[in-house]
Amino acid sequence: MKKVLERLGDWRRLLTVLGITLAVLVGAFLIFNNLTVSYARRWDIDWGYYAILSTFVLLIVGFAVNLPVILRNMKDFRPSGKSICAFAGIALVFSIFMFGNISNTHRVLSDETSWESMGLQMYYEHTGGICNEGIWKDGVLDCKTEVNNFKGKALGFVYSLVFNFMEPGRDTALLVNYPFYLLSLLFFFFALSKWFKNEWAALAATAFLGGMPIYLMQARSASTEVLYVFLLSVLMAWYAFVPASKVNWKHFLLTVPLLGFFAQTRQETVFAFIPFALYYYKYFLEKPHRLPLFVASVIAVSWPSVNTMAAYRGYDFQGGEHAAHSLENLWFNLKTNIEIMLNLEGDSSFGGIMQNPFYTTFTVILLVSTAWLLFRLIYSRRYWRGALLGITFCVQIFVILLNVSGTFTIDINQRYVLVALPLFALIMALGLTDALTFATKMKYEAAGMIVLALSAALSVGLMVYHGDSYRHNMLYYRNKLLGEEDYLDKALENYPENSIFIYARPWQMLASRHSSFSERTFMGWDNETFAKWQHLSGGNIYMVRGQDGYGELNRKSRVVGFKTTDQVDEILKDYKSERVLIEPKLFGYPLAIYKITAKKGVSTYLQNFFVGDVADSSIVVNKRFPETITCNYMLNGELQEELMLSQESDTLSLDSSKILAGMNRAAFECLMPDADTLRLVKDFFVETPEVQLLSKMEMVAFDQAWGNPQKDETVEHRKLTLDKEVFRYGIGSHAPSFVRYNLPRNFAKLHVTIGLDDESACGDGAAFIVKGDGRELFRSKRMYPTEKQLLDIDVSGVRELELRLDEGDKKDKDCDHGDWANAWLEASR
């Protein structure tokens, strides 16, 4: 009876623990699932860096707390001197081969350079997004457009740390993975030595892992998957170091932040916390709060990864003939990936270059070893605990296979096998050693030595045999964008340092320390903006037409891609240009660089004149032509003086007595030498305790049907323009939408100009609504393009201000780009 009661108590405790843990998971799911996409993306950019920085600080604290235990037990944990020497020999052979046969370059490109650009943002701006467009000035990146990152935040953070000691950019980032490669092998070897209780079998698994083709290739690249394998190996070693019988709460001060970093290498990796919880299940079941607290802590340190999973929905078209994220997609990926890894038919293309991310010999060993261990699991009832941990670890792998892009038929996706490589290497070494021991009755240690000899011979022998494949960048040689990047990286060294490059992948240019904007952004430049960048670049604006600038996107290819053919053609049609480089042979398309010299159909003088921002009651007026011009200027509607501008740059001092607290406008009317008249305005805001610019305030909540609300620009990142009138400040939005603010004090008036931006000429109209504390303060009529309205709205006593846009009667959200231009708040005078 006593035993029955004890069992009932155990079941009651188990159900309590699982019930609380389930409540934590459901709560987290509801929070993330109800996040609006736009809000989740904004949070990722604003707080992503600080989130992972906090995890890093917690990691340092956890290491310091556990350091005495680590030092005290290290001697018992360390393998023998002979096996360590053998490890050093294997690592040295792999390294010599790697540096002699594998070039140090990108192999995925878009992902890799985006992580580098994110590392630059973390280093310079302490934000969590990717700098998509920007300017390098005096060795510092000034980011102009920042977008979201949906994985790789851990690698970006590592780059931001390394950039403190080496030059920020691509070349430094490419050096990071090799040390991670070596350290991952070392920790993997340490962990398996303890788990296998056979250091030679552990060394065999390490040789299998280190000799994998895809791992050797990515170790000479900038892939986040190498950091993934390193962190997994560290976690394995730490778990092996702390057996279940000796674990206590202090150990989790190191475990939890390690899992947090691990989850931020790939977004699917957040699911890998399950086996790390099951490993210490007895400890977690002793107290009902332990497992829920562990799970909640892991979710907290993995927040950026989970948050961006909520925000990032993927590309629905990418499933090809199957629906995205479907079981059909899972089966297709699983079946085709096994076929590619077996590669029994070989490959005769390009002189027999290997396209397999995994040696066929290794694949056969893996399948045989898996079958053997399953036999031992069922027949001998061995390895059941390891099997359970392995199966739960594979949840993340099946999520990748379920995903639209988890197929190795796309060469850049072949790196995804790295997620499973440590498990594969473990199974191969353990299966062979166990089978040899079972079949021959030899000692376990002797069997491990034989398997080590086999694994080392196969790894080294296959590397050397396939040396030509490595030298020809196997798996990736068909990706012409990789060759394009390397070619441009060398070619652009000879261009002036202040050059600006218009390119389909501007973040890639930024990682190589070149200033860059996209073709779409360039097309949105008005005359003044073009003149400004011409001036700052010394007339060195170049457009690069690469692979993305030719052909059309194949939306059934299962590949995330884009084409800028139309934009490039439009730019060449609208601008005067000079082709300064053409390479027609290397890539299968003519890589070309054009120097942009002028806008067609626009006065040369108009596109070489611009006015700088107001600073300390003065404005710098710039012109890039020698003739003297005459300008009249007005300040807040009052005519000031006539200016004679003869220098390339003249500083105009404004009458400080005419400058108001709040919004001000300087207007210029200049007669050009060709008799054209240039008219432009320059808004500037003077801050005092009584006034507040809305675009400088934090949006506490927002939602938008398309894109994100933008500060001081439209949703398409252009200047706010209503019926050809340009506004410097405001919120660019899109109907239907709302933006909500908490007002820091009691304001009396909201000043704003509303209307549909000139870039939304095809819209069917939208209504502008202002709410205060949930009460409607203003509702406009249905407004259409070219219509605008200046408002002064009473907001006395309001603490929560909401700006809403309602779509037209057709409920068609196309083109309804609504602007809250020059919006600012004023206290009662």
JSON list of C-alpha atoms in Angstrom, two decimals, residues 213-376:
[
{"chain": "A", "resi": 213, "resn": "PRO", "atom": "CA", "xyz": [32.95, 18.01, -46.71]},
{"chain": "A", "resi": 214, "resn": "ILE", "atom": "CA", "xyz": [30.34, 20.61, -45.82]},
{"chain": "A", "resi": 215, "resn": "TYR", "atom": "CA", "xyz": [31.98, 21.34, -42.46]},
{"chain": "A", "resi": 216, "resn": "LEU", "atom": "CA", "xyz": [35.42, 21.81, -44.01]},
{"chain": "A", "resi": 217, "resn": "MET", "atom": "CA", "xyz": [33.91, 24.17, -46.58]},
{"chain": "A", "resi": 218, "resn": "GLN", "atom": "CA", "xyz": [31.90, 26.27, -44.14]},
{"chain": "A", "resi": 219, "resn": "ALA", "atom": "CA", "xyz": [34.83, 26.52, -41.72]},
{"chain": "A", "resi": 220, "resn": "ARG", "atom": "CA", "xyz": [36.47, 28.64, -44.44]},
{"chain": "A", "resi": 221, "resn": "SER", "atom": "CA", "xyz": [33.37, 30.76, -44.88]},
{"chain": "A", "resi": 222, "resn": "ALA", "atom": "CA", "xyz": [31.08, 32.86, -42.65]},
{"chain": "A", "resi": 223, "resn": "SER", "atom": "CA", "xyz": [28.21, 30.49, -41.99]},
{"chain": "A", "resi": 224, "resn": "THR", "atom": "CA", "xyz": [26.25, 30.61, -38.74]},
{"chain": "A", "resi": 225, "resn": "GLU", "atom": "CA", "xyz": [26.07, 26.80, -38.75]},
{"chain": "A", "resi": 226, "resn": "VAL", "atom": "CA", "xyz": [29.73, 26.54, -37.68]},
{"chain": "A", "resi": 227, "resn": "LEU", "atom": "CA", "xyz": [28.91, 28.59, -34.58]},
{"chain": "A", "resi": 228, "resn": "TYR", "atom": "CA", "xyz": [25.91, 26.28, -34.13]},
{"chain": "A", "resi": 229, "resn": "VAL", "atom": "CA", "xyz": [28.15, 23.18, -34.05]},
{"chain": "A", "resi": 230, "resn": "PHE", "atom": "CA", "xyz": [30.58, 24.91, -31.67]},
{"chain": "A", "resi": 231, "resn": "LEU", "atom": "CA", "xyz": [27.83, 25.89, -29.20]},
{"chain": "A", "resi": 232, "resn": "LEU", "atom": "CA", "xyz": [26.27, 22.43, -29.41]},
{"chain": "A", "resi": 233, "resn": "SER", "atom": "CA", "xyz": [29.66, 20.87, -28.66]},
{"chain": "A", "resi": 234, "resn": "VAL", "atom": "CA", "xyz": [30.16, 23.19, -25.68]},
{"chain": "A", "resi": 235, "resn": "LEU", "atom": "CA", "xyz": [26.70, 22.26, -24.38]},
{"chain": "A", "resi": 236, "resn": "MET", "atom": "CA", "xyz": [27.45, 18.55, -24.85]},
{"chain": "A", "resi": 237, "resn": "ALA", "atom": "CA", "xyz": [30.74, 18.91, -22.97]},
{"chain": "A", "resi": 238, "resn": "TRP", "atom": "CA", "xyz": [29.10, 20.88, -20.16]},
{"chain": "A", "resi": 239, "resn": "TYR", "atom": "CA", "xyz": [26.34, 18.28, -19.79]},
{"chain": "A", "resi": 240, "resn": "ALA", "atom": "CA", "xyz": [28.91, 15.50, -19.78]},
{"chain": "A", "resi": 241, "resn": "PHE", "atom": "CA", "xyz": [30.90, 17.42, -17.18]},
{"chain": "A", "resi": 242, "resn": "VAL", "atom": "CA", "xyz": [27.88, 17.74, -14.86]},
{"chain": "A", "resi": 243, "resn": "PRO", "atom": "CA", "xyz": [26.23, 14.31, -14.42]},
{"chain": "A", "resi": 244, "resn": "ALA", "atom": "CA", "xyz": [22.56, 14.13, -13.51]},
{"chain": "A", "resi": 245, "resn": "SER", "atom": "CA", "xyz": [23.39, 13.00, -9.99]},
{"chain": "A", "resi": 246, "resn": "LYS", "atom": "CA", "xyz": [25.45, 16.14, -9.24]},
{"chain": "A", "resi": 247, "resn": "VAL", "atom": "CA", "xyz": [23.50, 18.93, -10.95]},
{"chain": "A", "resi": 248, "resn": "ASN", "atom": "CA", "xyz": [22.33, 21.96, -8.94]},
{"chain": "A", "resi": 249, "resn": "TRP", "atom": "CA", "xyz": [20.87, 25.39, -9.70]},
{"chain": "A", "resi": 250, "resn": "LYS", "atom": "CA", "xyz": [24.30, 27.02, -10.17]},
{"chain": "A", "resi": 251, "resn": "HIS", "atom": "CA", "xyz": [24.99, 24.88, -13.23]},
{"chain": "A", "resi": 252, "resn": "PHE", "atom": "CA", "xyz": [21.97, 26.35, -14.99]},
{"chain": "A", "resi": 253, "resn": "LEU", "atom": "CA", "xyz": [23.47, 29.83, -14.73]},
{"chain": "A", "resi": 254, "resn": "LEU", "atom": "CA", "xyz": [25.78, 28.61, -17.49]},
{"chain": "A", "resi": 255, "resn": "THR", "atom": "CA", "xyz": [23.40, 26.18, -19.21]},
{"chain": "A", "resi": 256, "resn": "VAL", "atom": "CA", "xyz": [20.59, 28.67, -19.82]},
{"chain": "A", "resi": 257, "resn": "PRO", "atom": "CA", "xyz": [22.65, 31.42, -21.55]},
{"chain": "A", "resi": 258, "resn": "LEU", "atom": "CA", "xyz": [24.43, 28.76, -23.63]},
{"chain": "A", "resi": 259, "resn": "LEU", "atom": "CA", "xyz": [21.03, 27.54, -24.81]},
{"chain": "A", "resi": 260, "resn": "GLY", "atom": "CA", "xyz": [20.06, 31.16, -25.48]},
{"chain": "A", "resi": 261, "resn": "PHE", "atom": "CA", "xyz": [23.04, 31.70, -27.78]},
{"chain": "A", "resi": 262, "resn": "PHE", "atom": "CA", "xyz": [22.48, 28.29, -29.34]},
{"chain": "A", "resi": 263, "resn": "ALA", "atom": "CA", "xyz": [18.86, 29.18, -30.18]},
{"chain": "A", "resi": 264, "resn": "GLN", "atom": "CA", "xyz": [20.00, 32.37, -31.91]},
{"chain": "A", "resi": 265, "resn": "THR", "atom": "CA", "xyz": [22.21, 30.63, -34.47]},
{"chain": "A", "resi": 266, "resn": "ARG", "atom": "CA", "xyz": [19.22, 29.24, -36.38]},
{"chain": "A", "resi": 267, "resn": "GLN", "atom": "CA", "xyz": [15.60, 30.02, -35.63]},
{"chain": "A", "resi": 268, "resn": "GLU", "atom": "CA", "xyz": [14.57, 26.32, -35.61]},
{"chain": "A", "resi": 269, "resn": "THR", "atom": "CA", "xyz": [17.14, 25.59, -32.89]},
{"chain": "A", "resi": 270, "resn": "VAL", "atom": "CA", "xyz": [14.84, 27.00, -30.22]},
{"chain": "A", "resi": 271, "resn": "PHE", "atom": "CA", "xyz": [13.12, 23.58, -30.29]},
{"chain": "A", "resi": 272, "resn": "ALA", "atom": "CA", "xyz": [16.36, 21.87, -29.21]},
{"chain": "A", "resi": 273, "resn": "PHE", "atom": "CA", "xyz": [15.85, 22.76, -25.53]},
{"chain": "A", "resi": 274, "resn": "ILE", "atom": "CA", "xyz": [13.70, 19.60, -25.11]},
{"chain": "A", "resi": 275, "resn": "PRO", "atom": "CA", "xyz": [16.53, 17.02, -24.82]},
{"chain": "A", "resi": 276, "resn": "PHE", "atom": "CA", "xyz": [18.51, 19.39, -22.61]},
{"chain": "A", "resi": 277, "resn": "ALA", "atom": "CA", "xyz": [15.56, 19.39, -20.21]},
{"chain": "A", "resi": 278, "resn": "LEU", "atom": "CA", "xyz": [15.02, 15.61, -20.40]},
{"chain": "A", "resi": 279, "resn": "TYR", "atom": "CA", "xyz": [18.67, 14.95, -19.53]},
{"chain": "A", "resi": 280, "resn": "TYR", "atom": "CA", "xyz": [18.10, 16.20, -15.95]},
{"chain": "A", "resi": 281, "resn": "TYR", "atom": "CA", "xyz": [14.51, 14.99, -15.64]},
{"chain": "A", "resi": 282, "resn": "LYS", "atom": "CA", "xyz": [15.00, 13.56, -12.14]},
{"chain": "A", "resi": 283, "resn": "TYR", "atom": "CA", "xyz": [16.29, 16.89, -10.85]},
{"chain": "A", "resi": 284, "resn": "PHE", "atom": "CA", "xyz": [13.42, 18.79, -12.47]},
{"chain": "A", "resi": 285, "resn": "LEU", "atom": "CA", "xyz": [10.78, 16.45, -11.04]},
{"chain": "A", "resi": 286, "resn": "GLU", "atom": "CA", "xyz": [11.99, 16.84, -7.45]},
{"chain": "A", "resi": 287, "resn": "LYS", "atom": "CA", "xyz": [10.44, 20.32, -7.17]},
{"chain": "A", "resi": 288, "resn": "PRO", "atom": "CA", "xyz": [7.39, 21.48, -9.16]},
{"chain": "A", "resi": 289, "resn": "HIS", "atom": "CA", "xyz": [8.92, 24.90, -9.96]},
{"chain": "A", "resi": 290, "resn": "ARG", "atom": "CA", "xyz": [12.22, 23.70, -11.45]},
{"chain": "A", "resi": 291, "resn": "LEU", "atom": "CA", "xyz": [11.19, 22.61, -14.96]},
{"chain": "A", "resi": 292, "resn": "PRO", "atom": "CA", "xyz": [8.78, 25.54, -15.56]},
{"chain": "A", "resi": 293, "resn": "LEU", "atom": "CA", "xyz": [11.45, 27.97, -14.36]},
{"chain": "A", "resi": 294, "resn": "PHE", "atom": "CA", "xyz": [14.04, 26.37, -16.65]},
{"chain": "A", "resi": 295, "resn": "VAL", "atom": "CA", "xyz": [11.70, 26.51, -19.66]},
{"chain": "A", "resi": 296, "resn": "ALA", "atom": "CA", "xyz": [10.70, 30.11, -18.93]},
{"chain": "A", "resi": 297, "resn": "SER", "atom": "CA", "xyz": [14.38, 31.07, -18.58]},
{"chain": "A", "resi": 298, "resn": "VAL", "atom": "CA", "xyz": [15.28, 29.45, -21.90]},
{"chain": "A", "resi": 299, "resn": "ILE", "atom": "CA", "xyz": [12.40, 31.26, -23.61]},
{"chain": "A", "resi": 300, "resn": "ALA", "atom": "CA", "xyz": [13.58, 34.55, -22.08]},
{"chain": "A", "resi": 301, "resn": "VAL", "atom": "CA", "xyz": [17.17, 34.23, -23.36]},
{"chain": "A", "resi": 302, "resn": "SER", "atom": "CA", "xyz": [15.89, 32.95, -26.72]},
{"chain": "A", "resi": 303, "resn": "TRP", "atom": "CA", "xyz": [13.43, 35.85, -27.03]},
{"chain": "A", "resi": 304, "resn": "PRO", "atom": "CA", "xyz": [14.97, 37.49, -30.12]},
{"chain": "A", "resi": 305, "resn": "SER", "atom": "CA", "xyz": [14.91, 34.21, -32.02]},
{"chain": "A", "resi": 306, "resn": "VAL", "atom": "CA", "xyz": [11.32, 33.36, -31.06]},
{"chain": "A", "resi": 307, "resn": "ASN", "atom": "CA", "xyz": [10.23, 36.95, -31.63]},
{"chain": "A", "resi": 308, "resn": "THR", "atom": "CA", "xyz": [11.54, 37.01, -35.17]},
{"chain": "A", "resi": 309, "resn": "MET", "atom": "CA", "xyz": [9.96, 33.61, -35.84]},
{"chain": "A", "resi": 310, "resn": "ALA", "atom": "CA", "xyz": [6.67, 35.29, -34.97]},
{"chain": "A", "resi": 311, "resn": "ALA", "atom": "CA", "xyz": [7.49, 38.17, -37.31]},
{"chain": "A", "resi": 312, "resn": "TYR", "atom": "CA", "xyz": [9.02, 36.23, -40.17]},
{"chain": "A", "resi": 313, "resn": "ARG", "atom": "CA", "xyz": [6.46, 34.30, -42.19]},
{"chain": "A", "resi": 314, "resn": "GLY", "atom": "CA", "xyz": [8.68, 32.99, -44.97]},
{"chain": "A", "resi": 315, "resn": "TYR", "atom": "CA", "xyz": [7.93, 32.97, -48.67]},
{"chain": "A", "resi": 316, "resn": "ASP", "atom": "CA", "xyz": [4.77, 31.11, -49.60]},
{"chain": "A", "resi": 317, "resn": "PHE", "atom": "CA", "xyz": [5.87, 30.57, -53.21]},
{"chain": "A", "resi": 318, "resn": "GLN", "atom": "CA", "xyz": [9.08, 28.87, -52.13]},
{"chain": "A", "resi": 319, "resn": "GLY", "atom": "CA", "xyz": [7.50, 25.47, -51.73]},
{"chain": "A", "resi": 320, "resn": "GLY", "atom": "CA", "xyz": [7.56, 25.06, -55.51]},
{"chain": "A", "resi": 321, "resn": "GLU", "atom": "CA", "xyz": [5.05, 22.39, -56.43]},
{"chain": "A", "resi": 322, "resn": "HIS", "atom": "CA", "xyz": [4.21, 21.82, -52.75]},
{"chain": "A", "resi": 323, "resn": "ALA", "atom": "CA", "xyz": [2.57, 24.13, -50.26]},
{"chain": "A", "resi": 324, "resn": "ALA", "atom": "CA", "xyz": [5.03, 25.94, -48.01]},
{"chain": "A", "resi": 325, "resn": "HIS", "atom": "CA", "xyz": [5.53, 24.34, -44.57]},
{"chain": "A", "resi": 326, "resn": "SER", "atom": "CA", "xyz": [3.56, 21.24, -45.56]},
{"chain": "A", "resi": 327, "resn": "LEU", "atom": "CA", "xyz": [3.95, 17.49, -44.94]},
{"chain": "A", "resi": 328, "resn": "GLU", "atom": "CA", "xyz": [4.38, 17.06, -48.70]},
{"chain": "A", "resi": 329, "resn": "ASN", "atom": "CA", "xyz": [7.31, 19.42, -48.49]},
{"chain": "A", "resi": 330, "resn": "LEU", "atom": "CA", "xyz": [8.73, 17.43, -45.56]},
{"chain": "A", "resi": 331, "resn": "TRP", "atom": "CA", "xyz": [8.58, 14.16, -47.48]},
{"chain": "A", "resi": 332, "resn": "PHE", "atom": "CA", "xyz": [10.05, 15.73, -50.63]},
{"chain": "A", "resi": 333, "resn": "ASN", "atom": "CA", "xyz": [12.97, 17.21, -48.69]},
{"chain": "A", "resi": 334, "resn": "LEU", "atom": "CA", "xyz": [13.64, 14.03, -46.71]},
{"chain": "A", "resi": 335, "resn": "LYS", "atom": "CA", "xyz": [13.57, 11.79, -49.78]},
{"chain": "A", "resi": 336, "resn": "THR", "atom": "CA", "xyz": [15.64, 14.00, -52.07]},
{"chain": "A", "resi": 337, "resn": "ASN", "atom": "CA", "xyz": [18.19, 14.80, -49.37]},
{"chain": "A", "resi": 338, "resn": "ILE", "atom": "CA", "xyz": [18.92, 11.13, -48.75]},
{"chain": "A", "resi": 339, "resn": "GLU", "atom": "CA", "xyz": [19.30, 10.63, -52.49]},
{"chain": "A", "resi": 340, "resn": "ILE", "atom": "CA", "xyz": [21.74, 13.54, -52.73]},
{"chain": "A", "resi": 341, "resn": "MET", "atom": "CA", "xyz": [23.74, 12.36, -49.72]},
{"chain": "A", "resi": 342, "resn": "LEU", "atom": "CA", "xyz": [24.02, 8.89, -51.24]},
{"chain": "A", "resi": 343, "resn": "ASN", "atom": "CA", "xyz": [24.81, 10.25, -54.71]},
{"chain": "A", "resi": 344, "resn": "LEU", "atom": "CA", "xyz": [25.23, 6.70, -56.01]},
{"chain": "A", "resi": 345, "resn": "GLU", "atom": "CA", "xyz": [25.12, 7.75, -59.66]},
{"chain": "A", "resi": 346, "resn": "GLY", "atom": "CA", "xyz": [28.03, 10.16, -59.25]},
{"chain": "A", "resi": 347, "resn": "ASP", "atom": "CA", "xyz": [28.42, 13.46, -61.05]},
{"chain": "A", "resi": 348, "resn": "SER", "atom": "CA", "xyz": [30.17, 13.91, -64.34]},
{"chain": "A", "resi": 349, "resn": "SER", "atom": "CA", "xyz": [29.54, 17.64, -64.71]},
{"chain": "A", "resi": 350, "resn": "PHE", "atom": "CA", "xyz": [32.43, 20.10, -64.51]},
{"chain": "A", "resi": 351, "resn": "GLY", "atom": "CA", "xyz": [35.03, 17.34, -64.58]},
{"chain": "A", "resi": 352, "resn": "GLY", "atom": "CA", "xyz": [33.38, 15.22, -61.89]},
{"chain": "A", "resi": 353, "resn": "ILE", "atom": "CA", "xyz": [33.15, 17.84, -59.17]},
{"chain": "A", "resi": 354, "resn": "MET", "atom": "CA", "xyz": [31.44, 16.39, -56.11]},
{"chain": "A", "resi": 355, "resn": "GLN", "atom": "CA", "xyz": [28.06, 17.93, -55.25]},
{"chain": "A", "resi": 356, "resn": "ASN", "atom": "CA", "xyz": [27.40, 15.84, -52.16]},
{"chain": "A", "resi": 357, "resn": "PRO", "atom": "CA", "xyz": [27.52, 17.64, -48.79]},
{"chain": "A", "resi": 358, "resn": "PHE", "atom": "CA", "xyz": [28.34, 14.27, -47.22]},
{"chain": "A", "resi": 359, "resn": "TYR", "atom": "CA", "xyz": [30.66, 11.55, -48.55]},
{"chain": "A", "resi": 360, "resn": "THR", "atom": "CA", "xyz": [28.63, 8.67, -49.96]},
{"chain": "A", "resi": 361, "resn": "THR", "atom": "CA", "xyz": [30.83, 6.31, -47.92]},
{"chain": "A", "resi": 362, "resn": "PHE", "atom": "CA", "xyz": [29.90, 8.21, -44.77]},
{"chain": "A", "resi": 363, "resn": "THR", "atom": "CA", "xyz": [26.20, 8.10, -45.68]},
{"chain": "A", "resi": 364, "resn": "VAL", "atom": "CA", "xyz": [26.33, 4.31, -46.02]},
{"chain": "A", "resi": 365, "resn": "ILE", "atom": "CA", "xyz": [28.12, 4.03, -42.67]},
{"chain": "A", "resi": 366, "resn": "LEU", "atom": "CA", "xyz": [25.51, 6.31, -41.10]},
{"chain": "A", "resi": 367, "resn": "LEU", "atom": "CA", "xyz": [22.59, 4.25, -42.40]},
{"chain": "A", "resi": 368, "resn": "VAL", "atom": "CA", "xyz": [24.19, 0.95, -41.37]},
{"chain": "A", "resi": 369, "resn": "SER", "atom": "CA", "xyz": [25.12, 2.29, -37.93]},
{"chain": "A", "resi": 370, "resn": "THR", "atom": "CA", "xyz": [21.60, 3.65, -37.41]},
{"chain": "A", "resi": 371, "resn": "ALA", "atom": "CA", "xyz": [20.10, 0.27, -38.32]},
{"chain": "A", "resi": 372, "resn": "TRP", "atom": "CA", "xyz": [22.50, -1.50, -35.97]},
{"chain": "A", "resi": 373, "resn": "LEU", "atom": "CA", "xyz": [21.77, 0.80, -33.03]},
{"chain": "A", "resi": 374, "resn": "LEU", "atom": "CA", "xyz": [18.02, 0.38, -33.62]},
{"chain": "A", "resi": 375, "resn": "PHE", "atom": "CA", "xyz": [18.55, -3.37, -33.49]},
{"chain": "A", "resi": 376, "resn": "ARG", "atom": "CA", "xyz": [20.44, -3.01, -30.21]}
]
